[in-house]
Each structure stands twice: as structure tokens, then as C-alpha cells.
PDB file of C-alpha atoms in Angstrom:
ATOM      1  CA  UNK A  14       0.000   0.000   0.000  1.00  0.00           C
ATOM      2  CA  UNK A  15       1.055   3.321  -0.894  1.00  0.00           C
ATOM      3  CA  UNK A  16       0.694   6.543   1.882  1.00  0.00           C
ATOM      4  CA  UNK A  17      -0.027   9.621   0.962  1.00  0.00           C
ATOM      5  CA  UNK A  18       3.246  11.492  -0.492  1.00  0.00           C
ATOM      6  CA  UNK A  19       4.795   7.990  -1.905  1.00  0.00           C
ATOM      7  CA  UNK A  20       5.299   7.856  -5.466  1.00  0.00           C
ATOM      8  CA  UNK A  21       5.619   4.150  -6.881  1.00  0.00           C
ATOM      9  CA  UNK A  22       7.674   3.688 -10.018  1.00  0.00           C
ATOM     10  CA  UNK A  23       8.345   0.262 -10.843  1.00  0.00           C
ATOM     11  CA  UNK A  24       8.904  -1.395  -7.648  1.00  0.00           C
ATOM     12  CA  UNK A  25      10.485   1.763  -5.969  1.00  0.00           C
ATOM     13  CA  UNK A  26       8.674   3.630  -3.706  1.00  0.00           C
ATOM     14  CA  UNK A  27       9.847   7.101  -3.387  1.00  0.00           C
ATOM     15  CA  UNK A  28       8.967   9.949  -0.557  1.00  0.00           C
ATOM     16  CA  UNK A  29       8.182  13.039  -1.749  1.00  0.00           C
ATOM     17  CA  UNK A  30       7.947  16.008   0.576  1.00  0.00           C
ATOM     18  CA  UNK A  31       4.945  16.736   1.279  1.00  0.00           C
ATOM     19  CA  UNK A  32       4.060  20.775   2.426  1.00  0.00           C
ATOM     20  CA  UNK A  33       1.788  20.774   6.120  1.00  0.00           C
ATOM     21  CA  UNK A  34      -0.445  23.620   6.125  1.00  0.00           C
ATOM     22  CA  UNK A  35      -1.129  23.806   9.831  1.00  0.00           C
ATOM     23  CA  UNK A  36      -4.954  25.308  10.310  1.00  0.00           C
ATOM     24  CA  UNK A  37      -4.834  28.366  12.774  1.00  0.00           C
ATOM     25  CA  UNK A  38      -6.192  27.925  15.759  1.00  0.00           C
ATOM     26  CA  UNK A  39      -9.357  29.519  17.148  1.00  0.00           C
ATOM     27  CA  UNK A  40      -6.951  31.401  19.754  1.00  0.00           C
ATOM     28  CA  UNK A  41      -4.806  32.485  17.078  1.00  0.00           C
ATOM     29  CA  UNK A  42      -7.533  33.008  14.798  1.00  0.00           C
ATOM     30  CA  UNK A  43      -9.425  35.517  17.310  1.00  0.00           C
ATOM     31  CA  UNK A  44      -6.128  37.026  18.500  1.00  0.00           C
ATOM     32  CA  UNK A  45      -5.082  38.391  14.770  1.00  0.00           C
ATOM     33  CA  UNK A  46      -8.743  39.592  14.362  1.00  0.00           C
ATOM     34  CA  UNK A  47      -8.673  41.450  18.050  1.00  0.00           C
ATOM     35  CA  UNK A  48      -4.960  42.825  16.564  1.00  0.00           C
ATOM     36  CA  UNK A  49      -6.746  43.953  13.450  1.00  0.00           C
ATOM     37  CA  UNK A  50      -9.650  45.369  15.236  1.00  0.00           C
ATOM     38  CA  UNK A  51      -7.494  47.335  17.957  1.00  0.00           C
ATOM     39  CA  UNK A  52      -5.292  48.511  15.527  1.00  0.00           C
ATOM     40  CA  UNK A  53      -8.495  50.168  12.893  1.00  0.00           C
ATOM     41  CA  UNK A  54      -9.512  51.498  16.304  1.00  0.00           C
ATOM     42  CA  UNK A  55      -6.120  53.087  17.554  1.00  0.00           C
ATOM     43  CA  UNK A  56      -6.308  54.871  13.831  1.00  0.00           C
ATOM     44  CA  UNK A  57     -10.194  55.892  14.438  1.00  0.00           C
ATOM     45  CA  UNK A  58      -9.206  56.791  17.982  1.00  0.00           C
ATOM     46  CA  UNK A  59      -6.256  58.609  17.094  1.00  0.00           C
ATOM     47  CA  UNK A  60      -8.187  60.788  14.510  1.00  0.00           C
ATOM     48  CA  UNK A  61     -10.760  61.755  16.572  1.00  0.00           C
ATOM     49  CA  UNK A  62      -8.345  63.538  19.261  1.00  0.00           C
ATOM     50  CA  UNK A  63      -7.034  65.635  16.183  1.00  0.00           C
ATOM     51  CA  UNK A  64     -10.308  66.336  15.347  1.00  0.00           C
ATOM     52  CA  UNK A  65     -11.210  67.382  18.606  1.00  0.00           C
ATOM     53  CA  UNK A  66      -7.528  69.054  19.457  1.00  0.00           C
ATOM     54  CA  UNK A  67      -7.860  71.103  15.979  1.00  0.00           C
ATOM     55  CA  UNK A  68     -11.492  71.891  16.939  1.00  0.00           C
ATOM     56  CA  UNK A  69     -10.887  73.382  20.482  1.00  0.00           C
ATOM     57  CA  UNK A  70      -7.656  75.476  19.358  1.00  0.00           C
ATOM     58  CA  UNK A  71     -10.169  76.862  16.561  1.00  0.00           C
ATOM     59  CA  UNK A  72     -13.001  77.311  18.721  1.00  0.00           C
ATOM     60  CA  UNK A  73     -11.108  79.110  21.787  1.00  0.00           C
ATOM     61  CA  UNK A  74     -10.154  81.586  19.174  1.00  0.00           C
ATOM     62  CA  UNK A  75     -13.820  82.125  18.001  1.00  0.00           C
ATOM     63  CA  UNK A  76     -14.846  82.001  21.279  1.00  0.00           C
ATOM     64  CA  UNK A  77     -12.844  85.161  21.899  1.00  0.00           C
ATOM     65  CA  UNK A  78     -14.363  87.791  19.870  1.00  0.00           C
ATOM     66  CA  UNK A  79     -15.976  90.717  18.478  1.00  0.00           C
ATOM     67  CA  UNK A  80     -19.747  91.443  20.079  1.00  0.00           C
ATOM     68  CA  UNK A  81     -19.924  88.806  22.546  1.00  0.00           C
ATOM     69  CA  UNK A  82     -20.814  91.942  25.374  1.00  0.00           C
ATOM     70  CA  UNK A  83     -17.387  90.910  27.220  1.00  0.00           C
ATOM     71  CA  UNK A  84     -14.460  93.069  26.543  1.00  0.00           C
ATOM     72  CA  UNK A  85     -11.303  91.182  26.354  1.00  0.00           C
ATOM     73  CA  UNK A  86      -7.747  90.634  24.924  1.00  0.00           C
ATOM     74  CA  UNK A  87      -7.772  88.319  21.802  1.00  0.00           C
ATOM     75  CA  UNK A  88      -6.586  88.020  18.457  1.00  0.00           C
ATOM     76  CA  UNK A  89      -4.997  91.623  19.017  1.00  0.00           C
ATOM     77  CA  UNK A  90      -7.545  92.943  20.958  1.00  0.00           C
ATOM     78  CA  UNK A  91     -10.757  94.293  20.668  1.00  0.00           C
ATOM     79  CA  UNK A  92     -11.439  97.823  21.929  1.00  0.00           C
ATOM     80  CA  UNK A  93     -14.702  98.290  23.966  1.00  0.00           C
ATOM     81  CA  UNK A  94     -16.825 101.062  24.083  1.00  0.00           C
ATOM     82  CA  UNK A  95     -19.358 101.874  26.997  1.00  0.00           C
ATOM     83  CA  UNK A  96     -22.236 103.920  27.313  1.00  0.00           C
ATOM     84  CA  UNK A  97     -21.744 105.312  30.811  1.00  0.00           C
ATOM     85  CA  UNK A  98     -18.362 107.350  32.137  1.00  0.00           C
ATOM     86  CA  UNK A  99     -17.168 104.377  34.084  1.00  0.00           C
ATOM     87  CA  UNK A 100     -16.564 101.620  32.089  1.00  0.00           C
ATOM     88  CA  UNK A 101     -19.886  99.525  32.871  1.00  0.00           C
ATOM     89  CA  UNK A 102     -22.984  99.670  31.761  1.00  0.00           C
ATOM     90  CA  UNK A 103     -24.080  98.524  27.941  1.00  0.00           C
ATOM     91  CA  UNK A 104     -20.903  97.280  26.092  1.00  0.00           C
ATOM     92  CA  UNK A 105     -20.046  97.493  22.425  1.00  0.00           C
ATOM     93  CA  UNK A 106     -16.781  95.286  21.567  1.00  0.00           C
ATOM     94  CA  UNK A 107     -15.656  94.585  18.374  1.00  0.00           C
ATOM     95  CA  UNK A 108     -12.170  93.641  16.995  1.00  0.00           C
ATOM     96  CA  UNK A 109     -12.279  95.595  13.846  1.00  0.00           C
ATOM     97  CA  UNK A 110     -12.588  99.386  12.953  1.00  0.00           C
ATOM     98  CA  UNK A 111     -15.872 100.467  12.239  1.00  0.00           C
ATOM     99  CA  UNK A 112     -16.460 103.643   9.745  1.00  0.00           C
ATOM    100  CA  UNK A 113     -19.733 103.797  10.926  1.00  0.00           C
ATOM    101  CA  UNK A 114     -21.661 103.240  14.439  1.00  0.00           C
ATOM    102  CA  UNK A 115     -24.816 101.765  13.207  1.00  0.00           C
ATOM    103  CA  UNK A 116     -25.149  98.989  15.426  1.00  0.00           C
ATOM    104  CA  UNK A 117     -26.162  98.520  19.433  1.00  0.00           C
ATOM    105  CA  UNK A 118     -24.444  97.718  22.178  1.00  0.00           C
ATOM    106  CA  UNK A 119     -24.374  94.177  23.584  1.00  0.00           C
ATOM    107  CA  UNK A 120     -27.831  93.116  24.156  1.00  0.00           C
ATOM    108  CA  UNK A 121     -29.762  96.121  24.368  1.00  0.00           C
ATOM    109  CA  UNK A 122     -31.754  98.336  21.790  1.00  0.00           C
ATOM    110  CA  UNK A 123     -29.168 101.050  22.332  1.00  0.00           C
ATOM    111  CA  UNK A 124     -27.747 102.994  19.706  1.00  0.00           C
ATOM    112  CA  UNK A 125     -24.390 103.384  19.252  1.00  0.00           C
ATOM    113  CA  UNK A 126     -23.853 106.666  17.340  1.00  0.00           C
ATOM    114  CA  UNK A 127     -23.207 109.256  19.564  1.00  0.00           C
ATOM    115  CA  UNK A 128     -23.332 107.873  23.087  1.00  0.00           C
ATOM    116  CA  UNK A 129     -20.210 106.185  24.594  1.00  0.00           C
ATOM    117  CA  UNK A 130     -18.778 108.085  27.230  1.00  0.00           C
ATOM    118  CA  UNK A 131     -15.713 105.645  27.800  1.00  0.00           C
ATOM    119  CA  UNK A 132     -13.613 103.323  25.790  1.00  0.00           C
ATOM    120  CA  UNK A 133     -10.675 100.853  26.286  1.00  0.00           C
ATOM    121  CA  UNK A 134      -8.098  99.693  23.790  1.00  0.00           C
ATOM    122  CA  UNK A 135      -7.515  96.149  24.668  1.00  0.00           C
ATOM    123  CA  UNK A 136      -4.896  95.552  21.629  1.00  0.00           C
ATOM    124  CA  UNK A 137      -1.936  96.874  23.307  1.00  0.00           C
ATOM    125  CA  UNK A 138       0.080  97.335  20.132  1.00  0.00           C
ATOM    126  CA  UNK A 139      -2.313  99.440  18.138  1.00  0.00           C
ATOM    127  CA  UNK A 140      -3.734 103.196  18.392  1.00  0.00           C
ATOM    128  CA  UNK A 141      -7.378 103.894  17.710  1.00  0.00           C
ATOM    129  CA  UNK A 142      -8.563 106.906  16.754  1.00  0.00           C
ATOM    130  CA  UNK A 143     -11.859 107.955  17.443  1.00  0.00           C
ATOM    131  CA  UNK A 144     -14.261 109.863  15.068  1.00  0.00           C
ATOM    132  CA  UNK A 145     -16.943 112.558  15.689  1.00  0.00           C
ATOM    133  CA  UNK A 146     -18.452 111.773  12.060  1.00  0.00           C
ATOM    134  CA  UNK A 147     -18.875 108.615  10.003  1.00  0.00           C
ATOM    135  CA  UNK A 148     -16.263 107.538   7.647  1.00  0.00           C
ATOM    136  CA  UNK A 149     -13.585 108.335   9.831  1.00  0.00           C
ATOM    137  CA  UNK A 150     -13.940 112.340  10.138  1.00  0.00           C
ATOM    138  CA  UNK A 151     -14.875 115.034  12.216  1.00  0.00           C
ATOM    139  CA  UNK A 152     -13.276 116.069  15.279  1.00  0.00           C
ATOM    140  CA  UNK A 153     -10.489 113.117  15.922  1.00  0.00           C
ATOM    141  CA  UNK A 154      -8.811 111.621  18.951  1.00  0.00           C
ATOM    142  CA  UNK A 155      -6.349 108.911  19.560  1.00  0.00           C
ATOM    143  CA  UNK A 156      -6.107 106.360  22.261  1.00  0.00           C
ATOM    144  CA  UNK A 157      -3.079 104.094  22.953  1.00  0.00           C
ATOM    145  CA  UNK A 158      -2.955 100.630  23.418  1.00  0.00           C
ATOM    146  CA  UNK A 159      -3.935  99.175  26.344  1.00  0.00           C
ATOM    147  CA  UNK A 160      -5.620 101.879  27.672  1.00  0.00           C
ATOM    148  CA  UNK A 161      -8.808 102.976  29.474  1.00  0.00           C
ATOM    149  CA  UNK A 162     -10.322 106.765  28.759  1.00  0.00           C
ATOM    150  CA  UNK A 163     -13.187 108.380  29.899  1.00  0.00           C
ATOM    151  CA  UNK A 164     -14.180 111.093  27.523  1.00  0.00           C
ATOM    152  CA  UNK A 165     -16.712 113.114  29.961  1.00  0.00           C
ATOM    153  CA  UNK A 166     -14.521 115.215  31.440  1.00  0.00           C
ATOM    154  CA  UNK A 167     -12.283 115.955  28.164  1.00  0.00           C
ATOM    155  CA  UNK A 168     -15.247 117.175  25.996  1.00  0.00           C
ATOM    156  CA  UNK A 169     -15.533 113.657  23.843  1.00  0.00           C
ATOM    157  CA  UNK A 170     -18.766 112.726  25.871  1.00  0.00           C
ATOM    158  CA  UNK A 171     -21.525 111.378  23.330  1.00  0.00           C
ATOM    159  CA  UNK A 172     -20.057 112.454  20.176  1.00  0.00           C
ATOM    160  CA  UNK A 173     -18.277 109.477  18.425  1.00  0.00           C
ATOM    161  CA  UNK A 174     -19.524 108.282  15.364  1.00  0.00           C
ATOM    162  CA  UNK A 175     -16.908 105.582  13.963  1.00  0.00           C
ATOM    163  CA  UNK A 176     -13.525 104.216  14.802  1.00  0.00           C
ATOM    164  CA  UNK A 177     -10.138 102.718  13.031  1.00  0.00           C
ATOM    165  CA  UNK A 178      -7.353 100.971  14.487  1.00  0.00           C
ATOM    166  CA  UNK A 179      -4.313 102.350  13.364  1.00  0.00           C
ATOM    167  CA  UNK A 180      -2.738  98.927  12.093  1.00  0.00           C
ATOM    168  CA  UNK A 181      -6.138  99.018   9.239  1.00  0.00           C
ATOM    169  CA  UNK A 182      -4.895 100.605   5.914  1.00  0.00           C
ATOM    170  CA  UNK A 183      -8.208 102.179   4.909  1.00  0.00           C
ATOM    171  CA  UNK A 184      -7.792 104.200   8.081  1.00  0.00           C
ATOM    172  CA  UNK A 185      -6.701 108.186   7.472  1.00  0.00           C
ATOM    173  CA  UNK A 186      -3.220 108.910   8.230  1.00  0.00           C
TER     174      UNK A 186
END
């Protein structure tokens, strides 16, 4: 009788080899799929924390901005104006110049145009100049950066009308 891998010629029986393909086990079977599976989920995990990381950075920026009623230093810095000599009351903060006051302060029905009675420069790098007209003219005053003023006592009180940091080129020189 012949086995398997025996090759009779003649009356010579010759052994060939013969390859064994082992079957993985279960155990090994499950532990390359569990590899395969914690590895797609390392890469989904992994992707998600970017995603989230890239997000917040974004968001903490945005976060920090123009007409949100708080006045604070970001992205440069806005500059806040206020409605009463003491720097409370209604708040109007923005982070870009404005050539005209049409809006409202911060959550009231307000108008802008022609009644703040203090400012503050929170970009401490960058002069504003305040208007008494639109499009940047009439009467004209500068504050530094950084810097708190209240204009009732220096004959400014209730007369701006628009604003431009000094850093914007469409601002007059």
C-alpha cells in the first residue's frame, strides 16, 4: 500500500515532501482579528483627538471675539466702548474698525452713534482713533494701546460716530 506522499515507479517507492499547512487555531484566529480590530480602532481613535484638538484650538479663538458683550484681549484685541463714564454699563466690543456706528451695544436696543462716554483699547500694540463723524472724520482723537479713557470730562462725551485701528490701511493717516 502506498501513503499519501509515496510515489511508486516500478517497484520503488519514493517519498516526496509533502508541504503541512497547519490550520490556525481559534486562539490564534481571534487574537489576529482582536490585533486587526485594535489597531483600525487606535487609527479611528487617534483621529478623533485631532479632530477634537484642531477643533478646540479653533473654537477658543472664536470664542474670543468681536460682540460677545465681554471686553477682552484676543486676536490683538478688541477695543470696547461703553455707554456710561465708568466703564460699565451697555458694552459694544468689536475687533475691527468700524467707519460707521450703526449697530447697538451688547444686548440692548441702544444705539451706538453718539453715546459712549468711555472706551478701552484692549490691543496693546495698536492706536485707535476715534471719530466725531462717520467715515472716519470730524473732530479726531487717539487712544493708545492698552488703555482705558473716559471722555466726559475731556469734551468727547456722546459724540463718536466711527472708529479705526491704526494697524487698518483704509484708516486716514
Amino acid at each position: 500500500m502506498i501513503d499519501a506522499g509515496q510515489i511508486k515507479t516500478g517497484t520503488t517507492v519514493h517519498k516526496t515532501p509533502v508541504a503541512r499547512f497547519e490550520q490556525p487555531s481559534q486562539e490564534d484566529y481571534s487574537a489576529t482579528t482582536e490585533g486587526i480590530r485594535m489597531s483600525k480602532m487606535r487609527a479611528i481613535l487617534t483621529a478623533v483627538i485631532l479632530s477634537i484638538t484642531t477643533t478646540a484650538a479653533f473654537a477658543g479663538n472664536a470664542a474670543a471675539g468681536s460682540y460677545n458683550g465681554v471686553c477682552e484681549s484676543s486676536n490683538g484685541g478688541e477695543v470696547c466702548l461703553y455707554n456710561t463714564t465708568n466703564f460699565t454699563g451697555a458694552v459694544y466690543d468689536t475687533l475691527y474698525s468700524k467707519s460707521e456706528y450703526t449697530g447697538t451695544y451688547y444686548g440692548t436696543n441702544t444705539p451706538i452713534d453718539n453715546t459712549v462716554s468711555s472706551t478701552w483699547n484692549r490691543d496693546p500694540d495698536t492706536l485707535v482713533t476715534f471719530y466725531g463723524m462717520p467715515n472716519y472724520t470730524g473732530g479726531a482723537i487717539g487712544q493708545a494701546g492698552g488703555y482705558k479713557h473716559s471722555w466726559e470730562f475731556m469734551g468727547f462725551n456722546n459724540v463718536f460716530s466711527s472708529h479705526c485701528f491704526e494697524s487698518n490701511p483704509s484708516c486716514p493717516n
